[in-house]
Amino acid sequence: MDARGPKLLETIARAPHVALILDLDGTLIPFAATPAQAIVDPPTRELVSGLAGTPGVSVAVVSGRKRDELDARLGDVAGVLLAAEHGAWRRDERGWAQLELHGADPAPIERTLRRLARPHEGALVERKTWSVTLHFRRVPESAREALIVEASDAIETWALHHPEYELLEGDQVLEVRHRGAHKGSAVEWVRGHVPPGTLFVALGDDRTDEDTFAALHDDDVAVLVGNADRPTRAKARLDDPRAVRSFLRTLLRARQEVDPSGELAFPRPLPRGARDGTSLLVLSNRLPDAPSAAAGESERARNVGGLVSGLAPALAARGGVWLGWSGGRRPGALELAVDETSSPVRASFDFHPEWHARFYNGFANRSLWPIFHGFPGRARYDESEWRAYVEVNDVFGEMATRLVSPGGTVWVHDYHLLLVAASMRARGHHGPLGLFLHIPFPALDLFETIPWSRALMDGMLAFDLVGFHTRRYAQSFVRCAEELARATATASGVRVDGREVRVGVFPLGIDAAPFEEIDAASEGEIAELQVALRGRKLVLGVDRLDYTKGIVERLDAFGRMLELHPEWRGRVSMLQVAVPSRADVPEYAEQRRAIETLVGRINGEHGEAHWMPVRYVYRSYGRGQLAALYRAADVGYVTPLRDGMNLVAKEYVAAQDPTSPGVLLLSRFAGAADELEGAILTNPHDRDGMARDLVRALEMPVEERIARHAPMLERVRRSTPEVWADAFLRELERR
């Protein structure tokens, strides 16, 4: 279809019959603070009525709203088909009818969501027939992330036992919904009310409207409303509800034989042919979030955002594409969706429902994650999960081959996708294939405990370049390749089956500037925190909740320090920030309980009426708030049991006042220890030793602190994500 706006509008205007499928909130009308405040004003009602009364035009409004709410807003507009609750209720000239669905009553998850929402001002839980929606638009940004994570985990855990339900992420809402009640089913219902050959034109703004778009035929038209930075099946885009109404008015005039005018913003066509694909493709399990520094962004979002800032110049210069899982789950045939209006361009596909449990929560995070981090006792092996891992990697390989030219460059990220190169080689790809592992790589005696270690090694050796954060991880990989694949070590990597596989060290950095620039609001937070501390020293830990981060061991060492050095009682406080993570996995729920129990014990044994030794916060902070916490902390307590890099250590260094910096107390088992030589390196497995190192950090004179901090800050400033990405790509494409 011609990509010029007037041409598309002319095509729609000249079609013998057109069916308009309109979402309501965010598409036909703007969002409001609460669902009740969103109204359809008289001009919009008149516009919808005019379209529905025009020969050759059918209008259906398909919304997630309750039946009575949709009826109250548009029920008296003649000729309009209505579908409420994502299609669970439909109304035509005969009245309302409910879609026949079977499954569990969602009342239990409704109660859970109401309990989670209760402490959060502005949170609203809405019950529908076959779904429950949590609205968090009015929740303060400082508390929003924790609520989202807890609610998402609760829904996913409940849905594991009720597979007929799924989690949907909308615009400022989370919804658990019966899989049978989706907007795509409403499209099929509308087809029964229009003549064969009708051109369908669907307009929608959020992820639930992708179900509508997916149900369209190839010649139909999907229009995305708004600037959602996510993959979409839409062929065109409109800015907002005002632009939607302008478009509909223009279409109405055109159908009444008035010359069409109006604009649609169209993406440039993506080269899809087997010989015309992009020259640079990036793959990761999840797509990057929109690059922003929004309050409440998670550690994962900040880290992936760092990758985006590093890769953006290369992707933009070469028209590159980022491929990943959409976050959605759908049975049936897999479809590749490309959103060329996003930056970088994103391509995605849905998972089959069982893949998230078997591939992601299963083999990737219950087998590879613990082994690669040195926790064999936590590893679990299940052959069905291994098969799912192989299957998902092969699907990624297939999707990647569709997008990239046969000689194009492909950069794969992390442990989820170790077999993609082999899949692409089998499909004829001959361009450079690179892998960067963001987590540690284990020693041979650990790696070979994986029942499929040889297959994993063969998969990794199908890449041309394999990159790691540290030399130790690279050496472990070479040793495993020698033993398991009979590879021969070379100066640049290994040689196996007549091929040279390069192995490199590329430590990932951060953009230091946002952490160095403390704004006025953050300075105010620092002042408030210092008042609360009453002159006490502050020890700060910031981590995603994970057993590899050593939070329990860190707290235990802090309590031991108070035992061994009672002179510090009342003179120091510890703040531990734990960012919610994977609460649906039992090991993580167990970790949270252990932390909370230990915090209670330390405060009970050492606390006074005027002093609480440990403050524990289970939530995330935005970048500005984190910078303020880092600046206020006398000691950055970063002590993972094993970590690929640990960017928190670098963020702490960047945020310090160079004239009076804090001290970084860093685990020697974090990848960052290889770069940050001014830190006090500690062993998180040695409780008494870590307690002594903590006292050393607290007592360090300012002259030594400055001398240690200055070279670390310089290193952090130089080692940006852009430098990292450029170094990897130059090596990958070196002939």
XYZ file of C-alpha atoms in Angstrom, residues 437-712:
276
model
C 27.375 -12.265 27.872
C 26.276 -9.770 30.525
C 26.634 -12.269 33.388
C 29.674 -14.275 34.577
C 30.873 -17.376 32.778
C 31.537 -20.320 35.124
C 34.585 -22.501 35.556
C 34.690 -25.847 33.766
C 33.738 -27.949 36.789
C 30.506 -25.942 37.131
C 29.642 -25.543 33.461
C 29.926 -29.237 32.698
C 27.355 -30.087 35.405
C 24.709 -28.833 32.952
C 23.453 -31.953 31.165
C 23.497 -30.121 27.820
C 26.795 -28.278 28.351
C 28.316 -29.613 25.113
C 25.328 -28.441 23.075
C 25.513 -25.017 24.721
C 29.225 -24.773 24.018
C 28.731 -25.783 20.387
C 26.065 -23.093 20.119
C 28.339 -20.402 21.531
C 31.160 -21.466 19.223
C 28.908 -20.804 16.208
C 29.426 -17.078 16.863
C 32.363 -15.196 15.347
C 32.996 -13.125 18.481
C 32.075 -13.887 22.087
C 32.478 -10.999 24.530
C 32.701 -10.834 28.322
C 33.074 -8.147 30.982
C 36.320 -9.507 32.461
C 39.361 -11.508 31.488
C 38.528 -14.168 34.103
C 35.196 -14.953 32.427
C 36.844 -15.041 28.992
C 39.493 -17.443 30.255
C 36.833 -19.720 31.751
C 35.054 -19.824 28.402
C 38.255 -20.725 26.541
C 39.013 -23.483 29.046
C 35.504 -24.955 28.658
C 35.803 -24.795 24.857
C 39.111 -26.649 25.001
C 37.714 -29.415 27.182
C 34.179 -29.836 25.817
C 34.617 -29.025 22.116
C 38.302 -29.928 21.667
C 39.000 -26.349 20.642
C 42.549 -25.000 20.535
C 43.335 -21.756 22.341
C 44.824 -19.005 20.159
C 46.053 -15.481 20.800
C 42.641 -14.041 19.913
C 40.313 -16.801 21.127
C 39.914 -20.426 20.071
C 40.099 -22.447 16.875
C 37.548 -25.203 16.355
C 36.545 -27.212 13.264
C 38.741 -25.018 11.092
C 37.089 -21.783 12.277
C 38.540 -18.991 14.379
C 36.215 -17.822 17.158
C 37.441 -14.604 18.708
C 37.023 -14.075 22.444
C 37.193 -10.529 23.798
C 36.910 -8.481 26.976
C 34.576 -5.484 26.746
C 33.646 -4.041 30.166
C 30.323 -2.193 29.984
C 30.185 1.306 31.446
C 27.585 3.946 32.265
C 26.791 7.471 31.196
C 28.222 9.268 34.231
C 26.806 12.736 33.576
C 23.236 12.134 34.885
C 24.670 10.863 38.187
C 27.174 13.705 38.536
C 24.572 16.411 37.961
C 22.562 16.595 41.179
C 19.513 18.805 40.548
C 17.799 21.081 43.039
C 15.093 18.540 43.878
C 17.708 15.879 44.578
C 19.737 18.287 46.690
C 16.599 18.842 48.743
C 16.206 15.095 49.240
C 19.836 14.865 50.350
C 19.245 17.629 52.895
C 16.141 15.871 54.228
C 18.018 12.596 54.519
C 20.878 14.256 56.377
C 18.416 15.785 58.829
C 16.913 12.335 59.430
C 20.382 10.849 59.955
C 21.176 13.414 62.684
C 24.877 13.391 61.911
C 25.191 9.618 61.599
C 27.160 7.975 58.799
C 25.136 6.308 56.049
C 25.941 2.922 54.512
C 23.937 2.300 51.327
C 23.097 -0.855 49.398
C 21.068 -0.774 46.168
C 20.294 -4.039 44.394
C 17.731 -5.928 42.407
C 16.308 -8.575 44.715
C 18.338 -11.633 43.776
C 20.242 -14.265 45.727
C 23.397 -13.490 43.731
C 23.550 -9.936 45.101
C 24.642 -11.012 48.589
C 22.088 -8.854 50.420
C 21.677 -11.343 53.280
C 25.447 -11.690 53.704
C 25.865 -7.904 53.596
C 23.257 -7.319 56.289
C 24.727 -10.066 58.417
C 28.191 -8.440 58.184
C 26.720 -5.056 59.148
C 25.162 -6.623 62.240
C 28.462 -8.343 63.008
C 30.265 -5.003 62.716
C 27.979 -3.585 65.421
C 28.866 -6.569 67.633
C 32.628 -6.306 67.090
C 32.709 -2.507 67.233
C 30.026 -1.336 69.647
C 31.471 2.189 69.459
C 29.647 2.516 66.120
C 26.229 1.851 67.616
C 24.109 4.948 67.220
C 26.697 6.519 64.902
C 25.895 4.721 61.645
C 22.748 3.623 59.801
C 22.375 1.303 56.872
C 19.812 1.764 54.099
C 19.188 -1.247 51.883
C 17.124 -0.668 48.742
C 15.884 -3.891 47.146
C 14.318 -3.456 43.712
C 11.460 -5.975 43.256
C 12.279 -8.840 40.903
C 10.757 -12.183 39.813
C 8.452 -12.533 42.791
C 6.704 -15.421 41.004
C 9.861 -17.549 41.348
C 9.932 -19.299 44.770
C 13.668 -18.671 45.300
C 13.117 -14.922 45.118
C 10.165 -14.919 47.482
C 12.312 -16.948 49.876
C 15.128 -14.393 49.528
C 12.789 -11.532 50.385
C 11.562 -13.315 53.521
C 15.142 -14.004 54.626
C 16.109 -10.347 54.209
C 13.103 -9.044 56.104
C 13.696 -11.514 58.930
C 17.355 -10.517 59.224
C 16.558 -6.789 59.202
C 14.115 -7.363 62.049
C 16.674 -9.328 64.042
C 19.432 -6.713 63.645
C 17.111 -3.868 64.608
C 15.757 -5.853 67.516
C 19.203 -6.738 68.889
C 20.991 -3.418 68.346
C 18.359 -0.716 67.908
C 17.441 1.992 70.378
C 14.373 4.150 70.763
C 16.174 6.978 68.959
C 18.092 4.870 66.405
C 17.216 2.142 63.917
C 20.377 0.438 62.615
C 18.899 -0.792 59.315
C 16.232 0.671 57.079
C 14.998 -1.690 54.383
C 13.051 -0.449 51.349
C 11.448 -2.850 48.851
C 10.953 -0.568 45.849
C 12.833 1.116 43.041
C 14.010 4.697 42.639
C 14.426 6.909 39.611
C 17.835 8.042 38.461
C 17.633 11.436 40.157
C 16.616 9.921 43.484
C 19.338 7.298 43.227
C 21.945 9.961 42.511
C 20.838 11.792 45.656
C 21.073 8.614 47.760
C 24.496 7.800 46.347
C 25.761 11.338 47.047
C 24.495 11.221 50.639
C 26.031 7.815 51.415
C 29.386 7.659 53.204
C 29.865 4.061 52.085
C 28.595 2.415 48.906
C 28.041 -1.169 50.064
C 28.180 -3.189 46.808
C 28.906 -6.801 47.692
C 27.414 -9.330 45.253
C 28.426 -12.946 45.676
C 29.052 -13.013 41.932
C 28.183 -10.428 39.280
C 28.964 -9.929 35.621
C 29.762 -6.246 36.057
C 27.538 -4.366 38.560
C 26.803 -0.887 37.276
C 25.599 0.295 40.699
C 29.257 0.485 41.743
C 30.002 2.802 38.824
C 26.901 4.890 39.458
C 27.965 5.347 43.090
C 31.407 6.559 42.001
C 29.914 8.994 39.469
C 27.525 10.525 42.001
C 30.130 11.411 44.634
C 31.240 14.937 45.512
C 34.905 14.920 44.352
C 35.887 17.192 47.249
C 34.491 14.807 49.866
C 33.647 11.472 48.239
C 32.280 8.410 49.921
C 34.049 5.054 49.977
C 33.132 2.200 47.650
C 33.188 -1.137 49.501
C 33.074 -3.611 46.615
C 32.954 -7.373 46.348
C 36.038 -8.795 44.704
C 33.654 -11.107 42.817
C 31.941 -8.270 40.914
C 33.204 -7.623 37.408
C 33.575 -3.945 38.318
C 36.389 -4.889 40.741
C 38.712 -5.276 37.746
C 38.277 -1.606 36.861
C 37.608 0.263 40.118
C 40.969 -0.102 41.790
C 40.259 2.648 44.309
C 37.534 0.605 45.984
C 38.057 -1.418 49.151
C 37.709 -4.966 47.870
C 36.012 -7.350 50.238
C 35.003 -11.008 50.364
C 31.223 -11.281 50.907
C 31.651 -14.896 52.055
C 33.793 -13.726 55.023
C 31.431 -12.123 57.549
C 34.070 -10.939 60.007
C 36.372 -9.767 57.225
C 33.587 -7.743 55.632
C 32.729 -6.236 59.028
C 36.346 -5.111 59.421
C 36.394 -3.688 55.898
C 33.228 -1.767 56.693
C 34.868 -0.124 59.708
C 37.895 0.713 57.563
C 35.614 2.426 55.045
C 33.765 4.370 57.753
C 36.998 5.598 59.312
C 38.878 6.467 56.102
C 40.230 10.061 56.170
C 39.130 12.500 53.486
C 42.592 12.715 51.879
C 42.619 8.968 51.193
C 39.025 9.045 49.996
C 39.851 11.747 47.438
C 42.972 9.919 46.267
C 41.023 6.697 45.742
C 38.007 8.326 44.122
C 39.661 10.531 41.491
C 41.078 7.762 39.236
C 37.873 5.733 39.558
